[in-house]
mmCIF file of C-alpha atoms in Angstrom:
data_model
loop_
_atom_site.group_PDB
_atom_site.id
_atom_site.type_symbol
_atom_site.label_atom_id
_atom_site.label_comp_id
_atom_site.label_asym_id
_atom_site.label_seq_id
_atom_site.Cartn_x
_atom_site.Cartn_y
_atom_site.Cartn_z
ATOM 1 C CA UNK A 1 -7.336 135.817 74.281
ATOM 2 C CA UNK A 2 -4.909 138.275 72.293
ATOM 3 C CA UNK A 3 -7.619 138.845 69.699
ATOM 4 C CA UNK A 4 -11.685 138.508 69.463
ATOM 5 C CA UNK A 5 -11.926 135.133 68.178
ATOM 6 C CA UNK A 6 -14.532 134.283 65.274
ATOM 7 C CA UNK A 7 -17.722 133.348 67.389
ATOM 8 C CA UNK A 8 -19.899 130.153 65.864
ATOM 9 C CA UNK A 9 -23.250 129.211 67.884
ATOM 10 C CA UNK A 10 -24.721 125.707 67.555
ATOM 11 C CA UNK A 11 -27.137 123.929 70.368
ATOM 12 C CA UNK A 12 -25.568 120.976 72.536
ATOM 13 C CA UNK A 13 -22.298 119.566 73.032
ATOM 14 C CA UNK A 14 -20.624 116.047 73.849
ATOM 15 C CA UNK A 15 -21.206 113.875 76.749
ATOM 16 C CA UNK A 16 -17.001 114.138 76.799
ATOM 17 C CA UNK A 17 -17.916 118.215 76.848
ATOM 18 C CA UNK A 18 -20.512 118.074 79.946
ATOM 19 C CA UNK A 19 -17.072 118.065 82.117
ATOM 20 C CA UNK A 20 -15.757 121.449 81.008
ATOM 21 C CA UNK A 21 -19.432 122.843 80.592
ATOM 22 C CA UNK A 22 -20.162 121.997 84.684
ATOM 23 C CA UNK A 23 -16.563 123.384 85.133
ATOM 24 C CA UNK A 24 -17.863 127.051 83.013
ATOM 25 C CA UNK A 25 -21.301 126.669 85.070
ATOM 26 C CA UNK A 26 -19.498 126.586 88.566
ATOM 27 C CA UNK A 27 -17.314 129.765 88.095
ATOM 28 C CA UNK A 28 -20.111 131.698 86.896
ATOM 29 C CA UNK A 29 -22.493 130.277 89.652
ATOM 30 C CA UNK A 30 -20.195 128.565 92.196
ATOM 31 C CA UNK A 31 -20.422 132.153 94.570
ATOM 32 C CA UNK A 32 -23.776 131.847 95.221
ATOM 33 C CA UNK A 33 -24.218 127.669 94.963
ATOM 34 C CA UNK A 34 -20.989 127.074 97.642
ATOM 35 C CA UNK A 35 -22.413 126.674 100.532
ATOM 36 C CA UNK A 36 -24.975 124.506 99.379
ATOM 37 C CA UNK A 37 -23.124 122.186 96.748
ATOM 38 C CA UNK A 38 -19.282 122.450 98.523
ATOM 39 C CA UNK A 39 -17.051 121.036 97.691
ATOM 40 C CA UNK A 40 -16.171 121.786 94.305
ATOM 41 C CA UNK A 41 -15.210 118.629 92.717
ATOM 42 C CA UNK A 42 -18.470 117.493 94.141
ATOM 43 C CA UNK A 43 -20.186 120.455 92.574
ATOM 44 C CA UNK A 44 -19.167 119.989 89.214
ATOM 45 C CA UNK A 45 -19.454 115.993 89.366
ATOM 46 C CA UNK A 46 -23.302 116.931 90.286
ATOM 47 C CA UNK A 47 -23.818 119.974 87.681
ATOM 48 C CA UNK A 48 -22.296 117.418 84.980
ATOM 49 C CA UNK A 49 -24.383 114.542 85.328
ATOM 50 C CA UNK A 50 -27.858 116.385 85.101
ATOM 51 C CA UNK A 51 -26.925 118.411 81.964
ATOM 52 C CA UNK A 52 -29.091 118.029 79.634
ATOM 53 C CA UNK A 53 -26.925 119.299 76.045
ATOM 54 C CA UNK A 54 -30.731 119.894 74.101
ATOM 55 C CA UNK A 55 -31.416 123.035 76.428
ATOM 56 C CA UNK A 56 -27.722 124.958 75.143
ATOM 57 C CA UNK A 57 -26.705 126.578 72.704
ATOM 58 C CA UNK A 58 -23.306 126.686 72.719
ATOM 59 C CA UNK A 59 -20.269 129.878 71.352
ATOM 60 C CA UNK A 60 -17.048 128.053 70.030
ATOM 61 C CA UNK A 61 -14.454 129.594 68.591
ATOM 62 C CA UNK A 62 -12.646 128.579 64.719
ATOM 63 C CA UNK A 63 -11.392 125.349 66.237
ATOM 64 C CA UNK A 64 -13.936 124.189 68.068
ATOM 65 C CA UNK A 65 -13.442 125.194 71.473
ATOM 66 C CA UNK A 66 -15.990 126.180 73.869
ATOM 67 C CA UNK A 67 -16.289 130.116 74.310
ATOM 68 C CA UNK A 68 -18.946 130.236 76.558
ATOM 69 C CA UNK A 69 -22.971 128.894 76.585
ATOM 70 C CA UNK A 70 -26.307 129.821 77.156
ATOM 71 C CA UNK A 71 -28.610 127.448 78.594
ATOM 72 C CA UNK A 72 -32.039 127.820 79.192
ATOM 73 C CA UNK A 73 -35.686 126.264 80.304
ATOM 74 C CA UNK A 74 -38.743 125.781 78.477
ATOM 75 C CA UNK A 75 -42.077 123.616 80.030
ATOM 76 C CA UNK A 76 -40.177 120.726 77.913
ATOM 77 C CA UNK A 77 -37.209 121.014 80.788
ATOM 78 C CA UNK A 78 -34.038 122.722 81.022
ATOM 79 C CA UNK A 79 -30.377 123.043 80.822
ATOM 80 C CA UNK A 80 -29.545 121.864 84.499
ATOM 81 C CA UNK A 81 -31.707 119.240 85.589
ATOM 82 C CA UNK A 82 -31.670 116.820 88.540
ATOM 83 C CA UNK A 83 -33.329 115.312 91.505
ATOM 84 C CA UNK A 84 -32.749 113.842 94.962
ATOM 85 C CA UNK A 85 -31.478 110.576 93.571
ATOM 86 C CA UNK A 86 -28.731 112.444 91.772
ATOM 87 C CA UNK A 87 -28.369 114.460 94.710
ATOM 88 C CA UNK A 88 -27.864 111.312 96.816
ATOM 89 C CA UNK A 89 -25.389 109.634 94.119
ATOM 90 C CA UNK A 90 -22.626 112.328 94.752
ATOM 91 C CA UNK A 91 -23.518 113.535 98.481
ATOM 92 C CA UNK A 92 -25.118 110.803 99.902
ATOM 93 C CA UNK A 93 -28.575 110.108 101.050
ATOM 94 C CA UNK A 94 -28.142 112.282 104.120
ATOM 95 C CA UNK A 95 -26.299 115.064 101.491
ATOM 96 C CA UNK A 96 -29.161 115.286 99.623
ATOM 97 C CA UNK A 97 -31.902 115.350 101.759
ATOM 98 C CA UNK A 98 -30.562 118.896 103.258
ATOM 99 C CA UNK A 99 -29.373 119.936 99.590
ATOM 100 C CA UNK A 100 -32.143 119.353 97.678
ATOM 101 C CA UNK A 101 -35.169 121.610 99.685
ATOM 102 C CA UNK A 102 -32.535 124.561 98.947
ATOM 103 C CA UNK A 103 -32.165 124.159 95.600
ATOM 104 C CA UNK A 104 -35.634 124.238 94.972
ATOM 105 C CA UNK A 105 -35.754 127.538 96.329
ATOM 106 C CA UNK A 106 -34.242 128.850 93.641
ATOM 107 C CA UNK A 107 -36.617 126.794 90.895
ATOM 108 C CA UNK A 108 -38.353 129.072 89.130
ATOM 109 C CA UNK A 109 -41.783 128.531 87.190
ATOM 110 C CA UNK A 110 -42.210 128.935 83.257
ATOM 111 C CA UNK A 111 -44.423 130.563 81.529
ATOM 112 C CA UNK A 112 -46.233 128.584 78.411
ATOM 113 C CA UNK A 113 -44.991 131.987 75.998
ATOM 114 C CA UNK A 114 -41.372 132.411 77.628
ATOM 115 C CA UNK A 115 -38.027 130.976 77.241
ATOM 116 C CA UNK A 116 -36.659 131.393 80.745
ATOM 117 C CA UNK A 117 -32.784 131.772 81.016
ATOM 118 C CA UNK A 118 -30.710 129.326 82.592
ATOM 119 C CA UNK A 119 -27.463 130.628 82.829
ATOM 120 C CA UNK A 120 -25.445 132.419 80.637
ATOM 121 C CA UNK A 121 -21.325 132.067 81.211
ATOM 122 C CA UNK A 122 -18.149 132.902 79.148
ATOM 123 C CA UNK A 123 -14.952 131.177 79.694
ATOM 124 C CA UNK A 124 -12.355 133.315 81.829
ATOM 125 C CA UNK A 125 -10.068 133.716 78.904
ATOM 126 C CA UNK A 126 -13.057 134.773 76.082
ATOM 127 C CA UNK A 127 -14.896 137.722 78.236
ATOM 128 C CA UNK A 128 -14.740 141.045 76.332
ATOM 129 C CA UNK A 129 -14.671 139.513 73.589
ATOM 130 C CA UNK A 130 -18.838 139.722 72.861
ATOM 131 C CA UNK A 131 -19.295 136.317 73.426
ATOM 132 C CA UNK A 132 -22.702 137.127 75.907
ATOM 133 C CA UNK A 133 -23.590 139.614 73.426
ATOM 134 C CA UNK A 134 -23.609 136.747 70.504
ATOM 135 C CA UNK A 135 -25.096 134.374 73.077
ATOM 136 C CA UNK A 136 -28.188 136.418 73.668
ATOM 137 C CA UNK A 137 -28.819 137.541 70.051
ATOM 138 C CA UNK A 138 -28.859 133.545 69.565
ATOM 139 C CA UNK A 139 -31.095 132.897 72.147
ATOM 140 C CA UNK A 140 -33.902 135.448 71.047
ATOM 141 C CA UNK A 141 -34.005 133.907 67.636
ATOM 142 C CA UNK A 142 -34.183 130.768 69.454
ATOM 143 C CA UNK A 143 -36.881 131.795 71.204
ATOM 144 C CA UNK A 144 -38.404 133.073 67.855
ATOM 145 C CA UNK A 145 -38.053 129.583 66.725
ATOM 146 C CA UNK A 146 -39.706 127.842 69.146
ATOM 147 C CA UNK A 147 -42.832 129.932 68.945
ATOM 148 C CA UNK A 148 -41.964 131.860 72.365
ATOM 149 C CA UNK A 149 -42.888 135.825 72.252
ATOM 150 C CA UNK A 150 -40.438 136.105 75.403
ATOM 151 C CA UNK A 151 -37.372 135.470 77.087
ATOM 152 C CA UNK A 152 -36.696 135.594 80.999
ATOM 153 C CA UNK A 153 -33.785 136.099 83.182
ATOM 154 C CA UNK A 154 -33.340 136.820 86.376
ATOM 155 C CA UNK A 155 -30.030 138.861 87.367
ATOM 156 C CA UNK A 156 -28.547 139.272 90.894
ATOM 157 C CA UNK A 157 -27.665 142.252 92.338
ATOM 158 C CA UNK A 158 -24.130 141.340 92.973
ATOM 159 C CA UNK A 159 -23.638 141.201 89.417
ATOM 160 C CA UNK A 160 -23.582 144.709 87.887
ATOM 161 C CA UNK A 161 -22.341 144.208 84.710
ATOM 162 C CA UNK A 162 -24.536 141.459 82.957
ATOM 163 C CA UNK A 163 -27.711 143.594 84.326
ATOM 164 C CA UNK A 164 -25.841 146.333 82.324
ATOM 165 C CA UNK A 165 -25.188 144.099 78.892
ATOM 166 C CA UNK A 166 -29.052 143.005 79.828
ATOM 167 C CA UNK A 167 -30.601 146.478 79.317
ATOM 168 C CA UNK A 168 -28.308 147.073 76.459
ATOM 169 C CA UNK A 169 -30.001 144.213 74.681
ATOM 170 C CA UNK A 170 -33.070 145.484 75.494
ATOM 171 C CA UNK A 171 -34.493 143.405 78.308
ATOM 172 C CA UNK A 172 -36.413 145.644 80.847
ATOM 173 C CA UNK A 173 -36.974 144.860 84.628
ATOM 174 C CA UNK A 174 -40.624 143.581 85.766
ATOM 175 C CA UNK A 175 -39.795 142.548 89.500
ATOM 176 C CA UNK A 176 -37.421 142.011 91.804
ATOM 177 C CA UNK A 177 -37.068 138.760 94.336
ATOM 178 C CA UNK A 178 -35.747 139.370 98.073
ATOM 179 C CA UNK A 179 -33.701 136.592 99.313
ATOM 180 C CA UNK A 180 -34.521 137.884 103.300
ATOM 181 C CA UNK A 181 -31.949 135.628 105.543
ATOM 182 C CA UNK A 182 -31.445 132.884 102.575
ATOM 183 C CA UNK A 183 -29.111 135.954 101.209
ATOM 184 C CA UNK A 184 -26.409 134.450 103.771
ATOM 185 C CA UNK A 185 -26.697 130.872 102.451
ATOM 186 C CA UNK A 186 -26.397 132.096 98.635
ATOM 187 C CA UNK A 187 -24.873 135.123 98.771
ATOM 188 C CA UNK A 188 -27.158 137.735 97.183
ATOM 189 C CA UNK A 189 -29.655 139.929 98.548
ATOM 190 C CA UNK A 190 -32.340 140.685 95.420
ATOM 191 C CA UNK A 191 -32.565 139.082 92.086
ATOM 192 C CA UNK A 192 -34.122 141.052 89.458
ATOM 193 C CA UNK A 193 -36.513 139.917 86.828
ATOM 194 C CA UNK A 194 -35.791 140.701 83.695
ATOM 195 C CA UNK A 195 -37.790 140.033 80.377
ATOM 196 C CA UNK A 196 -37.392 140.464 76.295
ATOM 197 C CA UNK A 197 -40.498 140.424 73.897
ATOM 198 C CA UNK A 198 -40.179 140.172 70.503
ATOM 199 C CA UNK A 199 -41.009 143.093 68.692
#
Protein backbone atom coordinates (compact mmCIF):
# COMPACT_ATOMS: atom_id res chain seq x y z
CA UNK A 1 0.00 0.00 0.00
CA UNK A 2 1.20 3.66 -1.00
CA UNK A 3 -0.12 5.00 2.30
CA UNK A 4 -1.03 3.52 5.99
CA UNK A 5 -4.55 2.81 5.50
CA UNK A 6 -7.19 3.73 8.34
CA UNK A 7 -7.18 0.43 10.48
CA UNK A 8 -10.92 -0.72 11.88
CA UNK A 9 -10.98 -4.02 14.18
CA UNK A 10 -14.22 -6.00 14.55
CA UNK A 11 -14.40 -9.98 15.55
CA UNK A 12 -15.41 -12.55 12.67
CA UNK A 13 -15.88 -12.42 9.11
CA UNK A 14 -18.10 -14.16 6.30
CA UNK A 15 -18.33 -17.73 5.47
CA UNK A 16 -17.56 -16.08 1.66
CA UNK A 17 -14.30 -14.48 3.74
CA UNK A 18 -13.01 -17.97 5.34
CA UNK A 19 -11.37 -18.42 1.64
CA UNK A 20 -9.06 -15.41 1.73
CA UNK A 21 -8.61 -15.77 5.64
CA UNK A 22 -7.10 -19.69 5.06
CA UNK A 23 -5.27 -18.04 2.07
CA UNK A 24 -3.61 -15.06 4.90
CA UNK A 25 -3.20 -18.15 7.45
CA UNK A 26 -1.09 -20.29 4.92
CA UNK A 27 1.53 -17.57 3.99
CA UNK A 28 2.09 -16.72 7.45
CA UNK A 29 2.17 -20.47 8.54
CA UNK A 30 2.48 -22.47 5.28
CA UNK A 31 6.72 -22.69 6.01
CA UNK A 32 6.41 -24.60 8.85
CA UNK A 33 2.79 -26.58 8.04
CA UNK A 34 4.21 -27.80 4.24
CA UNK A 35 5.32 -30.81 4.73
CA UNK A 36 2.58 -31.90 6.70
CA UNK A 37 -0.57 -30.25 4.93
CA UNK A 38 1.12 -30.11 1.04
CA UNK A 39 -0.22 -29.31 -1.24
CA UNK A 40 -1.39 -25.94 -1.01
CA UNK A 41 -4.75 -25.86 -2.47
CA UNK A 42 -5.29 -28.74 -0.16
CA UNK A 43 -3.95 -26.70 2.70
CA UNK A 44 -6.09 -23.88 2.44
CA UNK A 45 -9.31 -26.05 1.44
CA UNK A 46 -8.51 -27.75 5.05
CA UNK A 47 -7.54 -24.40 7.09
CA UNK A 48 -10.95 -22.93 5.56
CA UNK A 49 -13.38 -25.38 6.52
CA UNK A 50 -12.43 -25.59 10.33
CA UNK A 51 -12.41 -21.77 10.85
CA UNK A 52 -14.29 -20.91 13.30
CA UNK A 53 -14.99 -16.65 12.56
CA UNK A 54 -16.07 -16.23 16.72
CA UNK A 55 -12.28 -16.80 17.75
CA UNK A 56 -10.96 -13.49 15.24
CA UNK A 57 -10.87 -10.39 15.39
CA UNK A 58 -10.35 -9.09 12.29
CA UNK A 59 -8.12 -5.34 10.80
CA UNK A 60 -9.95 -3.99 7.60
CA UNK A 61 -9.17 -1.14 6.03
CA UNK A 62 -11.94 2.10 4.99
CA UNK A 63 -13.58 -0.20 2.48
CA UNK A 64 -13.83 -3.16 4.03
CA UNK A 65 -11.04 -5.18 3.06
CA UNK A 66 -9.21 -7.55 5.12
CA UNK A 67 -5.77 -6.10 6.49
CA UNK A 68 -4.75 -8.80 8.43
CA UNK A 69 -6.33 -10.96 11.72
CA UNK A 70 -5.67 -12.20 14.94
CA UNK A 71 -7.10 -15.34 15.99
CA UNK A 72 -6.89 -16.90 19.11
CA UNK A 73 -7.99 -19.89 21.72
CA UNK A 74 -9.79 -19.80 24.83
CA UNK A 75 -11.11 -23.31 26.87
CA UNK A 76 -14.43 -22.34 24.75
CA UNK A 77 -12.22 -23.38 21.40
CA UNK A 78 -10.29 -21.56 18.95
CA UNK A 79 -9.68 -19.90 15.73
CA UNK A 80 -8.49 -23.07 13.71
CA UNK A 81 -10.29 -26.01 14.63
CA UNK A 82 -10.62 -29.51 13.14
CA UNK A 83 -10.40 -33.20 13.49
CA UNK A 84 -9.60 -36.44 11.67
CA UNK A 85 -12.90 -36.45 9.84
CA UNK A 86 -12.03 -33.11 8.32
CA UNK A 87 -8.69 -34.32 7.89
CA UNK A 88 -10.03 -37.33 5.95
CA UNK A 89 -12.60 -35.10 3.81
CA UNK A 90 -9.70 -33.27 1.94
CA UNK A 91 -6.73 -35.97 2.23
CA UNK A 92 -8.38 -39.01 2.52
CA UNK A 93 -8.73 -41.54 5.21
CA UNK A 94 -5.18 -42.75 4.73
CA UNK A 95 -4.14 -38.64 4.52
CA UNK A 96 -5.36 -38.11 7.68
CA UNK A 97 -4.46 -40.78 9.71
CA UNK A 98 -0.55 -39.76 9.19
CA UNK A 99 -1.60 -35.91 9.31
CA UNK A 100 -3.49 -35.70 12.14
CA UNK A 101 -0.90 -37.31 15.13
CA UNK A 102 1.44 -34.32 13.79
CA UNK A 103 -0.72 -31.73 14.13
CA UNK A 104 -1.44 -32.47 17.50
CA UNK A 105 2.01 -31.99 18.29
CA UNK A 106 1.77 -28.67 17.95
CA UNK A 107 -1.75 -28.37 20.18
CA UNK A 108 -1.09 -26.50 22.90
CA UNK A 109 -3.04 -26.50 26.36
CA UNK A 110 -4.97 -23.34 27.83
CA UNK A 111 -4.88 -22.00 30.79
CA UNK A 112 -8.47 -21.16 32.60
CA UNK A 113 -6.88 -17.13 33.09
CA UNK A 114 -5.16 -16.88 29.49
CA UNK A 115 -6.14 -16.04 26.06
CA UNK A 116 -3.67 -18.11 24.08
CA UNK A 117 -2.72 -16.71 20.56
CA UNK A 118 -3.58 -18.37 17.53
CA UNK A 119 -1.98 -16.73 14.88
CA UNK A 120 -1.49 -13.38 14.10
CA UNK A 121 -0.94 -12.48 10.06
CA UNK A 122 -1.01 -9.27 7.89
CA UNK A 123 -1.72 -9.36 4.28
CA UNK A 124 1.55 -9.05 2.03
CA UNK A 125 0.52 -5.69 0.75
CA UNK A 126 -0.56 -4.05 4.51
CA UNK A 127 2.83 -5.00 6.59
CA UNK A 128 4.51 -1.83 7.92
CA UNK A 129 1.73 -0.37 8.05
CA UNK A 130 0.97 -1.23 12.13
CA UNK A 131 -1.56 -3.50 11.37
CA UNK A 132 0.07 -6.33 14.16
CA UNK A 133 0.60 -3.49 16.33
CA UNK A 134 -3.38 -2.57 16.18
CA UNK A 135 -4.07 -6.31 16.20
CA UNK A 136 -2.45 -6.93 19.53
CA UNK A 137 -3.64 -3.75 21.33
CA UNK A 138 -7.19 -5.32 20.27
CA UNK A 139 -6.55 -8.51 21.50
CA UNK A 140 -5.43 -7.43 25.13
CA UNK A 141 -8.61 -5.52 25.58
CA UNK A 142 -10.19 -8.55 24.35
CA UNK A 143 -8.70 -10.43 26.72
CA UNK A 144 -9.72 -7.72 29.32
CA UNK A 145 -13.17 -8.39 28.21
CA UNK A 146 -13.45 -11.76 28.61
CA UNK A 147 -12.24 -11.74 32.18
CA UNK A 148 -8.64 -13.20 31.14
CA UNK A 149 -5.57 -11.53 33.23
CA UNK A 150 -3.27 -12.98 30.30
CA UNK A 151 -2.46 -13.49 26.87
CA UNK A 152 -0.09 -16.28 25.34
CA UNK A 153 1.91 -16.69 22.28
CA UNK A 154 4.34 -18.71 21.32
CA UNK A 155 6.99 -17.28 18.66
CA UNK A 156 9.48 -19.33 16.56
CA UNK A 157 12.84 -18.70 16.31
CA UNK A 158 12.89 -18.34 12.62
CA UNK A 159 10.85 -15.41 12.99
CA UNK A 160 12.87 -12.47 14.38
CA UNK A 161 10.84 -9.74 13.86
CA UNK A 162 7.33 -10.50 15.46
CA UNK A 163 9.45 -11.72 18.70
CA UNK A 164 10.81 -8.11 18.31
CA UNK A 165 7.14 -6.24 17.85
CA UNK A 166 6.28 -8.94 20.85
CA UNK A 167 8.65 -7.42 23.46
CA UNK A 168 7.82 -4.02 22.22
CA UNK A 169 4.27 -4.62 23.34
CA UNK A 170 5.39 -5.78 26.36
CA UNK A 171 5.08 -9.55 26.35
CA UNK A 172 8.10 -11.18 28.19
CA UNK A 173 9.50 -14.77 27.55
CA UNK A 174 8.63 -17.64 30.24
CA UNK A 175 9.98 -20.79 28.26
CA UNK A 176 11.13 -22.00 25.35
CA UNK A 177 9.92 -25.46 23.42
CA UNK A 178 12.68 -27.63 21.48
CA UNK A 179 11.35 -29.21 18.45
CA UNK A 180 14.54 -32.04 18.63
CA UNK A 181 14.27 -33.96 15.03
CA UNK A 182 10.42 -32.76 14.45
CA UNK A 183 12.46 -29.32 13.57
CA UNK A 184 13.00 -31.09 10.00
CA UNK A 185 9.30 -31.88 9.49
CA UNK A 186 8.20 -28.15 10.51
CA UNK A 187 10.95 -26.23 10.00
CA UNK A 188 11.91 -24.55 13.29
CA UNK A 189 14.16 -25.49 15.93
CA UNK A 190 12.70 -23.63 19.39
CA UNK A 191 9.49 -21.85 19.92
CA UNK A 192 9.44 -19.39 22.59
CA UNK A 193 6.74 -18.74 25.08
CA UNK A 194 5.72 -15.61 25.41
CA UNK A 195 3.07 -14.04 27.85
CA UNK A 196 1.18 -10.45 28.61
CA UNK A 197 -0.58 -9.72 32.04
CA UNK A 198 -2.64 -7.03 32.49
CA UNK A 199 -1.37 -4.49 34.58
Amino acid sequence: MEHAPDIHIAPGFSAQEAPEVAHLFWQAFGPKLIRVLAPDSRAMAFIASVLNPGFALVARDSDGRILGLAGFKTQHGGLVGGGLRDLARIYGWPGALWRGPLLALLEREVEADTLLMDGIFVAEAARGCGVGTHLLHAIKAHAADLGLSHVRLDVIDSNPRAKALYLRQSFKPVGEDHLGPLRHIFGFRSATKMIWTAP
